[in-house]
Short mmCIF file of C-alpha atoms in Angstrom, two decimals:
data_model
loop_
_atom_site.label_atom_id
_atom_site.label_comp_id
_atom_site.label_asym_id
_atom_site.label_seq_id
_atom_site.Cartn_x
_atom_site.Cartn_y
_atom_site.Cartn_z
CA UNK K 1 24.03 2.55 -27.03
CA UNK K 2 23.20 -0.80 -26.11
CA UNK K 3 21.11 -3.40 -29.16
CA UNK K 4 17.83 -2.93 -29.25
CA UNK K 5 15.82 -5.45 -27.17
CA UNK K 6 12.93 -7.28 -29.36
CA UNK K 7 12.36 -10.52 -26.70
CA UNK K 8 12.16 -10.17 -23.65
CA UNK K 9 14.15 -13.07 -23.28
CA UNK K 10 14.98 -12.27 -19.81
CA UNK K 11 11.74 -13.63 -18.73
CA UNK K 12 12.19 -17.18 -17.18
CA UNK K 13 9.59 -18.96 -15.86
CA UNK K 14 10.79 -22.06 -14.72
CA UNK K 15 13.20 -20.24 -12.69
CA UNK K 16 10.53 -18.38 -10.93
CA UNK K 17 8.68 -21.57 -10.15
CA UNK K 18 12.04 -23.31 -9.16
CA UNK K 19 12.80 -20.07 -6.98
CA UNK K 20 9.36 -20.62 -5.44
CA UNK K 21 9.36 -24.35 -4.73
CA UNK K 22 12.68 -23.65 -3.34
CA UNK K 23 12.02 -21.42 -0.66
CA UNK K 24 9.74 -23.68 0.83
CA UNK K 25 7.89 -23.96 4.07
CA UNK K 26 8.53 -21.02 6.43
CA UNK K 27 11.64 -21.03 8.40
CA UNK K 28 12.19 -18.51 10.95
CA UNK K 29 15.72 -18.54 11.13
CA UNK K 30 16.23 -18.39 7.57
CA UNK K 31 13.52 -15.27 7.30
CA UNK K 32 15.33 -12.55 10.12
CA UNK K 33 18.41 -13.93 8.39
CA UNK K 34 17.11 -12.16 5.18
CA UNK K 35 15.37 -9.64 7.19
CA UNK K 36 18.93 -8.90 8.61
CA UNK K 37 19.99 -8.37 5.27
CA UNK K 38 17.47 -5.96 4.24
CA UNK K 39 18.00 -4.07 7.10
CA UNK K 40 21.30 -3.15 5.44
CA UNK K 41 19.92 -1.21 2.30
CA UNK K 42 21.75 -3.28 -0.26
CA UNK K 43 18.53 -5.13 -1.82
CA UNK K 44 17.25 -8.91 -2.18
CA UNK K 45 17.71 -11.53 -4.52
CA UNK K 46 14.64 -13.36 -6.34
CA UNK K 47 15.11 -16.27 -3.87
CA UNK K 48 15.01 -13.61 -0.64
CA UNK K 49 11.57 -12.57 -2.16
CA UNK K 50 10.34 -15.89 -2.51
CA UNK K 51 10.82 -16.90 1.43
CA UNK K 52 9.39 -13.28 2.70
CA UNK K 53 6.39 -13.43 0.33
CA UNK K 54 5.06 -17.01 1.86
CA UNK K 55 5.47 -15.53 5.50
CA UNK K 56 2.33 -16.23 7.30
CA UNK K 57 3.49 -16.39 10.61
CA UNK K 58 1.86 -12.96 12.77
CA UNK K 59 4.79 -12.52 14.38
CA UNK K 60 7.36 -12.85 11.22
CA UNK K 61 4.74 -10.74 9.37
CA UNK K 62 5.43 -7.66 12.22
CA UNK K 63 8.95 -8.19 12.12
CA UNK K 64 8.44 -8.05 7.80
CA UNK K 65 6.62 -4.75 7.99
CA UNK K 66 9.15 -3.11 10.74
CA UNK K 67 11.83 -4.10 8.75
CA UNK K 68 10.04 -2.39 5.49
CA UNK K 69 9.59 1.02 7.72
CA UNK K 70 13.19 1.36 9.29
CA UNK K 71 13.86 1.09 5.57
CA UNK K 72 11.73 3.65 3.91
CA UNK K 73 12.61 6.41 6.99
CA UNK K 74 15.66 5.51 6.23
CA UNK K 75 16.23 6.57 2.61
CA UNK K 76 12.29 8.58 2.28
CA UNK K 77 11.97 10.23 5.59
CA UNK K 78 8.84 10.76 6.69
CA UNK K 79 8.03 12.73 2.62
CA UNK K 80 5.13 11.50 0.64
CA UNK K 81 5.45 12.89 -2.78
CA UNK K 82 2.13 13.84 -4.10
CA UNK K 83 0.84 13.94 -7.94
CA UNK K 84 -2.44 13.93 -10.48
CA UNK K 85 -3.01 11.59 -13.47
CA UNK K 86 -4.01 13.34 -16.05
CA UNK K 87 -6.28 11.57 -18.41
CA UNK K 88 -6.05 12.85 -21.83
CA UNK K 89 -8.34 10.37 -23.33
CA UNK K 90 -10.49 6.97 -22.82
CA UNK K 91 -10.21 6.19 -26.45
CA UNK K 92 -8.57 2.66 -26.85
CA UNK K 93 -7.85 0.47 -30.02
CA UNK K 94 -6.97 -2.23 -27.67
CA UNK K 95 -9.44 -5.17 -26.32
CA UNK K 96 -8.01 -5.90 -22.72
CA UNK K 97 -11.00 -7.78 -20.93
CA UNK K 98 -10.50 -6.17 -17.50
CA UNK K 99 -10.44 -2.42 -18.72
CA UNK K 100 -13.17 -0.10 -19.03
CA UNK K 101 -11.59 1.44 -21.72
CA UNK K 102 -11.47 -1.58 -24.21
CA UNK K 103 -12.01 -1.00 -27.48
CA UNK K 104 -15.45 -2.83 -27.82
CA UNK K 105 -17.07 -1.44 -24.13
CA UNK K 106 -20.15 0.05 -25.18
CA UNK K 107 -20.90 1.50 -21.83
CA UNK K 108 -18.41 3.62 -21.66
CA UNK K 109 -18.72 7.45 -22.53
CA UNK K 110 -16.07 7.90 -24.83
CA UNK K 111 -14.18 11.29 -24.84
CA UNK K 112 -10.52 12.67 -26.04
CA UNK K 113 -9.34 16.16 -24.92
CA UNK K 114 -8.54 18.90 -27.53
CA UNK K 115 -5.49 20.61 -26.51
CA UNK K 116 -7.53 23.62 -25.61
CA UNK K 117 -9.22 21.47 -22.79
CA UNK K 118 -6.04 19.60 -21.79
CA UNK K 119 -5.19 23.32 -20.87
CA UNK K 120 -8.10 23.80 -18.67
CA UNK K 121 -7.30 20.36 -16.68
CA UNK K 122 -4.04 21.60 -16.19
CA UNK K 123 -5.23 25.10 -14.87
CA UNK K 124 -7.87 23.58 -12.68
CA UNK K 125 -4.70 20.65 -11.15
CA UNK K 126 -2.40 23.95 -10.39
CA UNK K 127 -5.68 25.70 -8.80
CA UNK K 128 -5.37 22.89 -6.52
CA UNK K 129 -1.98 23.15 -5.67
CA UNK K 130 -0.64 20.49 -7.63
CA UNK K 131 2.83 20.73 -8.94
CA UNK K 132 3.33 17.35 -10.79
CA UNK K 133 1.00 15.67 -13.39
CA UNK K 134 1.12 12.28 -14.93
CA UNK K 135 0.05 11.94 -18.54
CA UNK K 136 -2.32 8.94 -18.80
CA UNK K 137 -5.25 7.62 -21.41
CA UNK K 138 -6.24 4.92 -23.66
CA UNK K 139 -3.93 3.23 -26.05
CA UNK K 140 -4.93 5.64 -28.78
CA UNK K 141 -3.99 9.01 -30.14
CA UNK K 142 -6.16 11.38 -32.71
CA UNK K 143 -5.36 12.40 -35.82
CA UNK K 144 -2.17 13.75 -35.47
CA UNK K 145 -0.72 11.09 -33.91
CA UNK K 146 1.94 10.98 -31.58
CA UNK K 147 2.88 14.57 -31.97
CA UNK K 148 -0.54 15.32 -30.34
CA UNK K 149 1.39 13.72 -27.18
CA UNK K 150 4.15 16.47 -27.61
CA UNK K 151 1.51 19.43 -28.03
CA UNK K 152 -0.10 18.26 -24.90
CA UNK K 153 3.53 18.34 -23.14
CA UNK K 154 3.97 21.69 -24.36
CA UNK K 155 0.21 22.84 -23.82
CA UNK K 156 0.47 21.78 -19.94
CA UNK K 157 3.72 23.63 -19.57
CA UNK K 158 2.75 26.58 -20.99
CA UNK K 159 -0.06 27.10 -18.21
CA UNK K 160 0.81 30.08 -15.84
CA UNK K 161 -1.85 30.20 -13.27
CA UNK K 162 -0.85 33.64 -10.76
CA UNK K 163 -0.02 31.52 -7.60
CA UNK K 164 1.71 28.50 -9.94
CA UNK K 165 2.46 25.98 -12.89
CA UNK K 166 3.24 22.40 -13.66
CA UNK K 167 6.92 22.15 -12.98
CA UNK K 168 7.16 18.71 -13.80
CA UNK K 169 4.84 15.85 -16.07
CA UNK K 170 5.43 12.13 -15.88
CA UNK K 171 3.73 9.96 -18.93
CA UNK K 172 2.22 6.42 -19.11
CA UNK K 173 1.96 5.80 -22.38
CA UNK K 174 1.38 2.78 -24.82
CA UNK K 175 5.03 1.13 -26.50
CA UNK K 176 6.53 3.41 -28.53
CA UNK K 177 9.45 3.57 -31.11
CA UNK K 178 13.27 4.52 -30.16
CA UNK K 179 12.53 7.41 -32.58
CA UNK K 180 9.36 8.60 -30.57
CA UNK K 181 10.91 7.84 -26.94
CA UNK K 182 13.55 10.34 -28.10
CA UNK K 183 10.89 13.18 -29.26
CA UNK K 184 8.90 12.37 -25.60
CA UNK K 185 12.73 12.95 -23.87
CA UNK K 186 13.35 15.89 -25.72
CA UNK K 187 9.98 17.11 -24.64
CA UNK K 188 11.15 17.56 -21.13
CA UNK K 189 9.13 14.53 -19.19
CA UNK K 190 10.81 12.95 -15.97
CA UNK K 191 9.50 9.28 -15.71
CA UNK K 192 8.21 7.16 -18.62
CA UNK K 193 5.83 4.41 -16.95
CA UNK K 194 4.46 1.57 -18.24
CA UNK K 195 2.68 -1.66 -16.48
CA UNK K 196 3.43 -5.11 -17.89
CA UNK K 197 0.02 -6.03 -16.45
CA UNK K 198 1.33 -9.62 -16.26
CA UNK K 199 4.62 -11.37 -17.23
CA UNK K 200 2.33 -14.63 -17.13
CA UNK K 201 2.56 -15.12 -21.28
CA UNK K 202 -0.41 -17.84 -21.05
CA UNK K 203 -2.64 -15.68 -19.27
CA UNK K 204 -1.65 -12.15 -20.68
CA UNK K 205 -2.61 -13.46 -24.47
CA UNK K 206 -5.62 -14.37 -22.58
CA UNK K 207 -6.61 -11.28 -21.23
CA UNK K 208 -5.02 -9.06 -23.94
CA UNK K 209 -6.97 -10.21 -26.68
CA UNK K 210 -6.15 -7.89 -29.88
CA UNK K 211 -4.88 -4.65 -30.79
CA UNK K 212 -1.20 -3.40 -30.42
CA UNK K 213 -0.78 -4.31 -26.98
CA UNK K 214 -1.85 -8.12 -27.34
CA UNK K 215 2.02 -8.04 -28.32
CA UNK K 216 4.04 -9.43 -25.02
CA UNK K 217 7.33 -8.78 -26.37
CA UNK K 218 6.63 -5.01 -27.77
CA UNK K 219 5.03 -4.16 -24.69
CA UNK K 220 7.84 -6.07 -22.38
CA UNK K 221 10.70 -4.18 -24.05
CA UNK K 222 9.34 -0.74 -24.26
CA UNK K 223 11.79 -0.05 -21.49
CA UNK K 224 14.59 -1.18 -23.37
CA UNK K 225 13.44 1.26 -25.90
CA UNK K 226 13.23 4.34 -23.76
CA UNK K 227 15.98 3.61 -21.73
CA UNK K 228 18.55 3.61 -25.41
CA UNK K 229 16.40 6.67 -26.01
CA UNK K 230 17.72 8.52 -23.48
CA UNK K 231 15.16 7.98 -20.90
CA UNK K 232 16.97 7.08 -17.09
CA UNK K 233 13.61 7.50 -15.31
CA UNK K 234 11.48 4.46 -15.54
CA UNK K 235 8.53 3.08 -14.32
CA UNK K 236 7.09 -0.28 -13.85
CA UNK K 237 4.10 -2.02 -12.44
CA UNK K 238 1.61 -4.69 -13.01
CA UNK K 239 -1.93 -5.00 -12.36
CA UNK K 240 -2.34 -7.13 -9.40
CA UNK K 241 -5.34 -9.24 -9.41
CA UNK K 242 -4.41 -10.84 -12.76
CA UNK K 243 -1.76 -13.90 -12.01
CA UNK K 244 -0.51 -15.11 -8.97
CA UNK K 245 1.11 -12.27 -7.38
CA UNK K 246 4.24 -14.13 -6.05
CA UNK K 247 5.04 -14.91 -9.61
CA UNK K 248 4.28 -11.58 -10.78
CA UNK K 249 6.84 -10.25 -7.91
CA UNK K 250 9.20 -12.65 -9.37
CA UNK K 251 9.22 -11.56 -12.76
CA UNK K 252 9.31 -7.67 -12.12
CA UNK K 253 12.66 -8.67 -10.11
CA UNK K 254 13.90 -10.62 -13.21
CA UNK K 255 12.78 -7.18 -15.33
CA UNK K 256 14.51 -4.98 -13.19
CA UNK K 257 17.68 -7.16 -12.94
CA UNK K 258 17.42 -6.67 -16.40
CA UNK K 259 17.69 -3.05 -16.77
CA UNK K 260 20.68 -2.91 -14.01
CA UNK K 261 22.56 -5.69 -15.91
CA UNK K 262 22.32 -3.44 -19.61
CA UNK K 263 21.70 0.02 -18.27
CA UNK K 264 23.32 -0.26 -14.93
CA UNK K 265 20.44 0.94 -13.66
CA UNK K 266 16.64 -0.29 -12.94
CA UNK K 267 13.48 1.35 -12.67
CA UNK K 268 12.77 4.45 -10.52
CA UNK K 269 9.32 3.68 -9.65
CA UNK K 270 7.11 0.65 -9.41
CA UNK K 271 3.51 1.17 -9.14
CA UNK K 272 0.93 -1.41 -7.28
CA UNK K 273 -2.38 -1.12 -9.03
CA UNK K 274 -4.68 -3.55 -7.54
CA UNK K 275 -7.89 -4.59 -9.79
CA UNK K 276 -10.89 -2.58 -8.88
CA UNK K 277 -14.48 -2.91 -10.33
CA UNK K 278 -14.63 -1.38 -14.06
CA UNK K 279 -17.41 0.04 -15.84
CA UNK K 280 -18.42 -2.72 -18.62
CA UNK K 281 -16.24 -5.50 -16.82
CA UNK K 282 -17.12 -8.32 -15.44
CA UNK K 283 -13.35 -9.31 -14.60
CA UNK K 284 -12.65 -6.43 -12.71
CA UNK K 285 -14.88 -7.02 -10.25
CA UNK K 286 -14.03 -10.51 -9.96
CA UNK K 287 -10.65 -10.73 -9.70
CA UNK K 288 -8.59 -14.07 -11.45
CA UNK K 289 -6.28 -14.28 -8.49
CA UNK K 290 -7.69 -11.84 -5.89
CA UNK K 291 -5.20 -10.06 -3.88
CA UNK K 292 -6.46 -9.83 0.34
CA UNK K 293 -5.59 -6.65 2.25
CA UNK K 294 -2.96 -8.63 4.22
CA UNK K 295 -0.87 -9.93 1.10
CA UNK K 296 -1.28 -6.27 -0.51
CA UNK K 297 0.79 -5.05 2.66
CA UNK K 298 3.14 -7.97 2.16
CA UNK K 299 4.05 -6.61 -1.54
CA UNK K 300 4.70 -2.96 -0.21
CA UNK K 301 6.67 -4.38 2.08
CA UNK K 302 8.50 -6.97 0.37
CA UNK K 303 9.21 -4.51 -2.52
CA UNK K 304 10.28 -2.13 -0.39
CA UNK K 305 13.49 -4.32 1.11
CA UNK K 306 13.91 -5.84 -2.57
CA UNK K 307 14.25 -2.54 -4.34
CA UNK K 308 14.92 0.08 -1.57
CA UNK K 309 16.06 3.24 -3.45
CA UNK K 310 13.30 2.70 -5.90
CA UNK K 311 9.90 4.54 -5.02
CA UNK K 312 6.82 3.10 -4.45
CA UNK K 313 3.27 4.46 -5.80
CA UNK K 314 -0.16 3.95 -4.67
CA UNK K 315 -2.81 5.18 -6.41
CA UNK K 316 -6.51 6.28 -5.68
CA UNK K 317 -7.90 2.74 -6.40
CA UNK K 318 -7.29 1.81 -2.67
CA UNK K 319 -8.80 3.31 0.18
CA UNK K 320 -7.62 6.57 2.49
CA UNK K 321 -6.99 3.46 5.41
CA UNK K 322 -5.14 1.50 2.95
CA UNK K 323 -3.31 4.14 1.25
CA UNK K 324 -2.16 5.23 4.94
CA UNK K 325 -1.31 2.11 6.21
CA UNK K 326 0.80 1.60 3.52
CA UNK K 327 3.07 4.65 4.12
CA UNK K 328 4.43 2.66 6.87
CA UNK K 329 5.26 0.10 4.73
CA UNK K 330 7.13 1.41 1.69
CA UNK K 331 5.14 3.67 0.02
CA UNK K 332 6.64 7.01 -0.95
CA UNK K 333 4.39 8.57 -3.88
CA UNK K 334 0.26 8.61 -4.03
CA UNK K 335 -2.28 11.09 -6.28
CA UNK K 336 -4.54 13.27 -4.45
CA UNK K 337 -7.86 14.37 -5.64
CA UNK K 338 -7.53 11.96 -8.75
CA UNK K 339 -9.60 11.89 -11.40
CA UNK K 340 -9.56 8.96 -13.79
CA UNK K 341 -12.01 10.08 -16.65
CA UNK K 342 -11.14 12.95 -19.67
CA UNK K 343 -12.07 16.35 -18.47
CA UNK K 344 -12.59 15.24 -14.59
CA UNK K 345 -10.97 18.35 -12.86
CA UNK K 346 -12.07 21.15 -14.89
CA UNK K 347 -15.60 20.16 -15.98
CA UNK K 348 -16.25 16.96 -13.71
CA UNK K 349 -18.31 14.14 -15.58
CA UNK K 350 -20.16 11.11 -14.45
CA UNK K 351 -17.83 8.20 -13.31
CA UNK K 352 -18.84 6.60 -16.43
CA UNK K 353 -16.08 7.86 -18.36
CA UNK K 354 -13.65 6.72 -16.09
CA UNK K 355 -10.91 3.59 -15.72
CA UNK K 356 -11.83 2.26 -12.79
CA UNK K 357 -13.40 2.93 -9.40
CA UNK K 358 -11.62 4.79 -6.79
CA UNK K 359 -11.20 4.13 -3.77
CA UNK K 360 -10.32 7.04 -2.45
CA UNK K 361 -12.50 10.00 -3.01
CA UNK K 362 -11.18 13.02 -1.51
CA UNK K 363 -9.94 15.74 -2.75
CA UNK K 364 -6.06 17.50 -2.28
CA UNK K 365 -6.39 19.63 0.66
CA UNK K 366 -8.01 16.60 2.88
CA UNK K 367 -5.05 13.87 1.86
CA UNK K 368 -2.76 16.44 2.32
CA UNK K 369 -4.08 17.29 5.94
CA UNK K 370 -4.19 13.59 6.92
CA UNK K 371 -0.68 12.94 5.85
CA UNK K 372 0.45 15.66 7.98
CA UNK K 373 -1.94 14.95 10.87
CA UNK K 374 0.17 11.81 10.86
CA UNK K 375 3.12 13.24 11.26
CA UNK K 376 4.51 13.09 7.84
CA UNK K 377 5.59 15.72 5.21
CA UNK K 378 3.56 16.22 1.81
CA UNK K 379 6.08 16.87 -0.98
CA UNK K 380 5.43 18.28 -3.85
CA UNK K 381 9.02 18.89 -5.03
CA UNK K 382 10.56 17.99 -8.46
CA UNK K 383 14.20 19.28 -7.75
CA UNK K 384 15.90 16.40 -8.68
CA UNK K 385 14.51 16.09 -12.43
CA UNK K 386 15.32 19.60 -13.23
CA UNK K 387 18.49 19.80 -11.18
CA UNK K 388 19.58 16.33 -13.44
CA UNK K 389 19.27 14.09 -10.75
CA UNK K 390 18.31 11.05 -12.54
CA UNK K 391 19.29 7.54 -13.13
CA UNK K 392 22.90 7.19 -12.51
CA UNK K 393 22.92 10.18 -10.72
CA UNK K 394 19.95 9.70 -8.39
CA UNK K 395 21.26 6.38 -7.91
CA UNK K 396 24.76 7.70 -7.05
CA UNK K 397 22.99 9.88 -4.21
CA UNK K 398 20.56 7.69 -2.91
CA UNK K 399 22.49 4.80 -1.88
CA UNK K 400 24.95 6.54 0.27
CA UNK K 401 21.92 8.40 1.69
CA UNK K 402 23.24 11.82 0.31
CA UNK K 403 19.93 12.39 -1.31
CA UNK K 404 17.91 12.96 1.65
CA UNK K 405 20.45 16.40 2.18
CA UNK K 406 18.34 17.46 -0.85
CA UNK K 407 15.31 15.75 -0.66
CA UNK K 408 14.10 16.81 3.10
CA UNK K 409 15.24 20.68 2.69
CA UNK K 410 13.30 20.80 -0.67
CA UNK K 411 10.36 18.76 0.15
CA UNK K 412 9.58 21.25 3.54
CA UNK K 413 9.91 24.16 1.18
CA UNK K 414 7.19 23.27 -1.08
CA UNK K 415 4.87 21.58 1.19
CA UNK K 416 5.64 25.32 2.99
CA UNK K 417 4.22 26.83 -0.39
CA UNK K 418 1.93 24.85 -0.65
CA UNK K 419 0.05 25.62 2.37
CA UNK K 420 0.26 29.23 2.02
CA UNK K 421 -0.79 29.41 -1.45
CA UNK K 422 -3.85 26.69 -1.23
CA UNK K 423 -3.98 25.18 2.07
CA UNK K 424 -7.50 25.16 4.32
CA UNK K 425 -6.78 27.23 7.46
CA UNK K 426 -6.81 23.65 9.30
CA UNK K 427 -4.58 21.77 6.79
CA UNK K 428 -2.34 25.06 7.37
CA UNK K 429 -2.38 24.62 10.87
CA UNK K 430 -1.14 20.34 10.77
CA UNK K 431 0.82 21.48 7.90
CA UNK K 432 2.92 23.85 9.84
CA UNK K 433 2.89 21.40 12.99
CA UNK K 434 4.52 19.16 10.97
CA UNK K 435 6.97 21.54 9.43
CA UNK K 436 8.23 22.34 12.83
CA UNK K 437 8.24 18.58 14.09
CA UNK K 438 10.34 17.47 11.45
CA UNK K 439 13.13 20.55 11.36
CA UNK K 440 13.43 19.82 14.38
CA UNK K 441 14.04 16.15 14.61
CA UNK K 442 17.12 16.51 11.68
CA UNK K 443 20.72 16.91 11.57
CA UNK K 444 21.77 20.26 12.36
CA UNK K 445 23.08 21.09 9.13
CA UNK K 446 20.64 20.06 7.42
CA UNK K 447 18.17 21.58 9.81
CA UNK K 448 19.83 25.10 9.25
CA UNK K 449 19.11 24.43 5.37
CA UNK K 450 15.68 23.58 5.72
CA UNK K 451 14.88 26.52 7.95
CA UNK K 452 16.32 28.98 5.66
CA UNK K 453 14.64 27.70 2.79
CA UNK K 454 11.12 27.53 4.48
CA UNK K 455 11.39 31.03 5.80
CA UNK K 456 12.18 32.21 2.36
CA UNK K 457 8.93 30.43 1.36
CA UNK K 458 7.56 32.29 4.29
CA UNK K 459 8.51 35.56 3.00
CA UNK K 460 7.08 35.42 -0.38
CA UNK K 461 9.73 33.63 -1.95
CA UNK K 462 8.15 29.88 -4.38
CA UNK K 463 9.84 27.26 -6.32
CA UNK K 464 12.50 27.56 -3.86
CA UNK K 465 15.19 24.21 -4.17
CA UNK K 466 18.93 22.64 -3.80
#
């Protein structure tokens, strides 16, 4: 077990303005020389990052986002992993200026689930065809605590709807103790997330104002924590919109060259929330440093060649054309038919209630159809977290490619279930177009696998996986 981190004294910010005044004006020779690079798979260094995120140049910026799709293909496929958040609660003890769910936001209809409704969220997410949930609310838990975390693990589990269940729940949750990151492994999660929001320290005290998370350090080592805990699946992310986002790509590499240097290895995830307009806040809708459509492409893109084995996740705050484009670009996991307010799926409520405004309003069966319509394959497989493929392991896989042997096979079969089980007749029909177009464009052993496991689905056969 490695020390426990209290500082996140890994943080350097004159080196990421060094690394920034360093790379300079753009140089084309010196950008398809790192473009080269990252054509290879093997990652980018901080000062890599720095050149590709000042490319303005049209023709560089092509070349950028090209580069970015060989790579995803390449490792991904053509899978998009699908999930729901699950909000639990909007009840916050924090005051965080940009978020509707601030302590002191008075326009905000204020609601935590009993475990009895938590149940009925979780039955109306499987009724949609959902397989994978991520546990999300306000900084702030009910009476009992932290174990009311663990009943609501156990609670969603325990839902047996007749065509399904949850098979597998992912948590964002506030900081928590080594002790409790142990109880929240033991409970049977696959990734712990949680957003820095910024790794600016000036302007997080600034926008973090009081309660528990106005503490940088506990907040920027809760990794640390959950990592010695046991916990190989991590997430990260920060809220772009808040600081510069150059230095905010920066400073997640610096975090994540963290984790590899103690754990041996980083995060599994990193999420791109961009700001969007928040009930009660007047910062949300006007962005600090305002991120344009074109740079938000640049950091899929750029994240994707820095971090290639790590998966990307784009939420419902953008747009169905953004969220699209962006497939091309990196991203590998999105939510479908989100709701971001307490007791949105099973007894919908007025937006009020919610984080933030989405962007994308649709619900499962229409993102799923316009995935496939594109030619790529919903997933809705969670194989690898209850086959142990995790951390080390998944790492071990991926980077000699080896995991897309289990990862195409086992996403066909459950995008093959779900069709059948909760598909439209038309998302059924580009579903199984799809199906067919990408058997046939593999390998043929791997081809042979992922037709016998889709015909078993076929047949009557679910939850079928390698």
């Amino acid at each position: 077990m490695t020390a426990e981190q209290t500082t996140a004294t890994w943080l350097d910010p004159a080196a990421i303005a060094a690394t920034l005044a360093e790379a300079g004006r753009e140089d084309k020779g010196r950008i398809r020389e790192i473009l080269a690079k990252a054509a290879l798979l093997g990652g980018l260094d901080a000062t890599d990052v720095a050149v590709l995120s000042q490319v303005r140049d049209p023709d560089l910026v092509a070349e950028l986002f090209h580069t970015a799709e060989r790579a995803k293909t390449e490792i991904y496929g053509q899978r998009i992993v699908l999930f729901a958040p699950l909000y639990f609660s909007n009840i916050c003890t924090n005051e965080c200026v940009y978020c509707a769910f601030r302590r002191s936001n008075r326009d905000l209809v204020r609601k935590i689930l009993t475990l009895e409704e938590i149940a009925a969220e979780a039955a109306a997410l499987i009724d949609q065809g959902h397989k994978r949930v991520l546990l999300i609310g306000g900084e702030a838990f009910p009476k009992d605590g932290f174990r009311y975390i663990l009943d609501a693990i156990s609670t969603i589990y325990g839902v047996k709807r007749e065509r399904g269940e949850i098979r597998r729940i992912n948590v964002n949750l506030a900081p928590l103790s080594t002790d409790e990151f142990r109880l929240l492994k033991g409970a049977g999660i696959g990734t712990y997330q949680l957003f820095q929001e910024t790794y600016d320290r000036e302007l997080y005290g600034r926008v973090h104002v009081d309660g528990r998370k106005a503490d940088f350090d506990w907040r920027a080592t809760a990794i640390d924590r959950a990592m010695n805990a046991g916990i190989d699946d991590v997430g990260l992310g920060v809220l772009f919109g808040l600081g510069d986002w150059r230095f905010e790509m920066l400073a997640l590499m610096q975090h994540i060259s963290h984790l590899e240097d103690v754990f041996g290895v980083g995060c599994h995830t990193i999420s791109v929330p961009r700001m969007e307009p928040a009930v009660g806040s007047e910062m949300a809708s006007h962005p600090p440093h305002p991120v344009s459509d074109d740079d938000f492409k640049k950091i899929v893109a750029v994240l994707r060649l820095a971090v290639p084995y790590t998966g990307l996740i784009m939420s419902t705050r953008e747009t169905a054309e953004m969220r699209r484009a962006t497939f091309a670009l990196g991203v590998s996991q999105i939510s479908g038919g989100s709701r971001t307010n307490p007791g949105g799926y099973a007894t919908p409520e007025d937006e009020d209630a919610a984080q933030f405004e989405r962007g994308d309003h649709r619900d499962l069966d229409a993102v799923v159809r316009d995935i496939a319509e594109g030619g790529r394959i919903p997933s809705f497989c969670t194989a690898c977290y209850r086959m142990g493929r995790t951390g080390h392991d998944f790492m071990d896989l991926a980077r000699p490619g080896l995991i897309r042997e289990m990862c195409g096979p086992n996403g066909l079969s459950s995008f093959a279930e779900y069709l059948l089980d909760y598909g439209s007749e038309e998302t059924r029909a580009a579903g199984d177009r799809a199906i067919d177009a990408e058997i046939a464009s593999m390998e043929p052993r791997i081809r042979r696998y992922s037709e016998t496991m889709v015909a078993k689905v076929r047949a009557g056969k679910r939850d079928v996986f390698r």
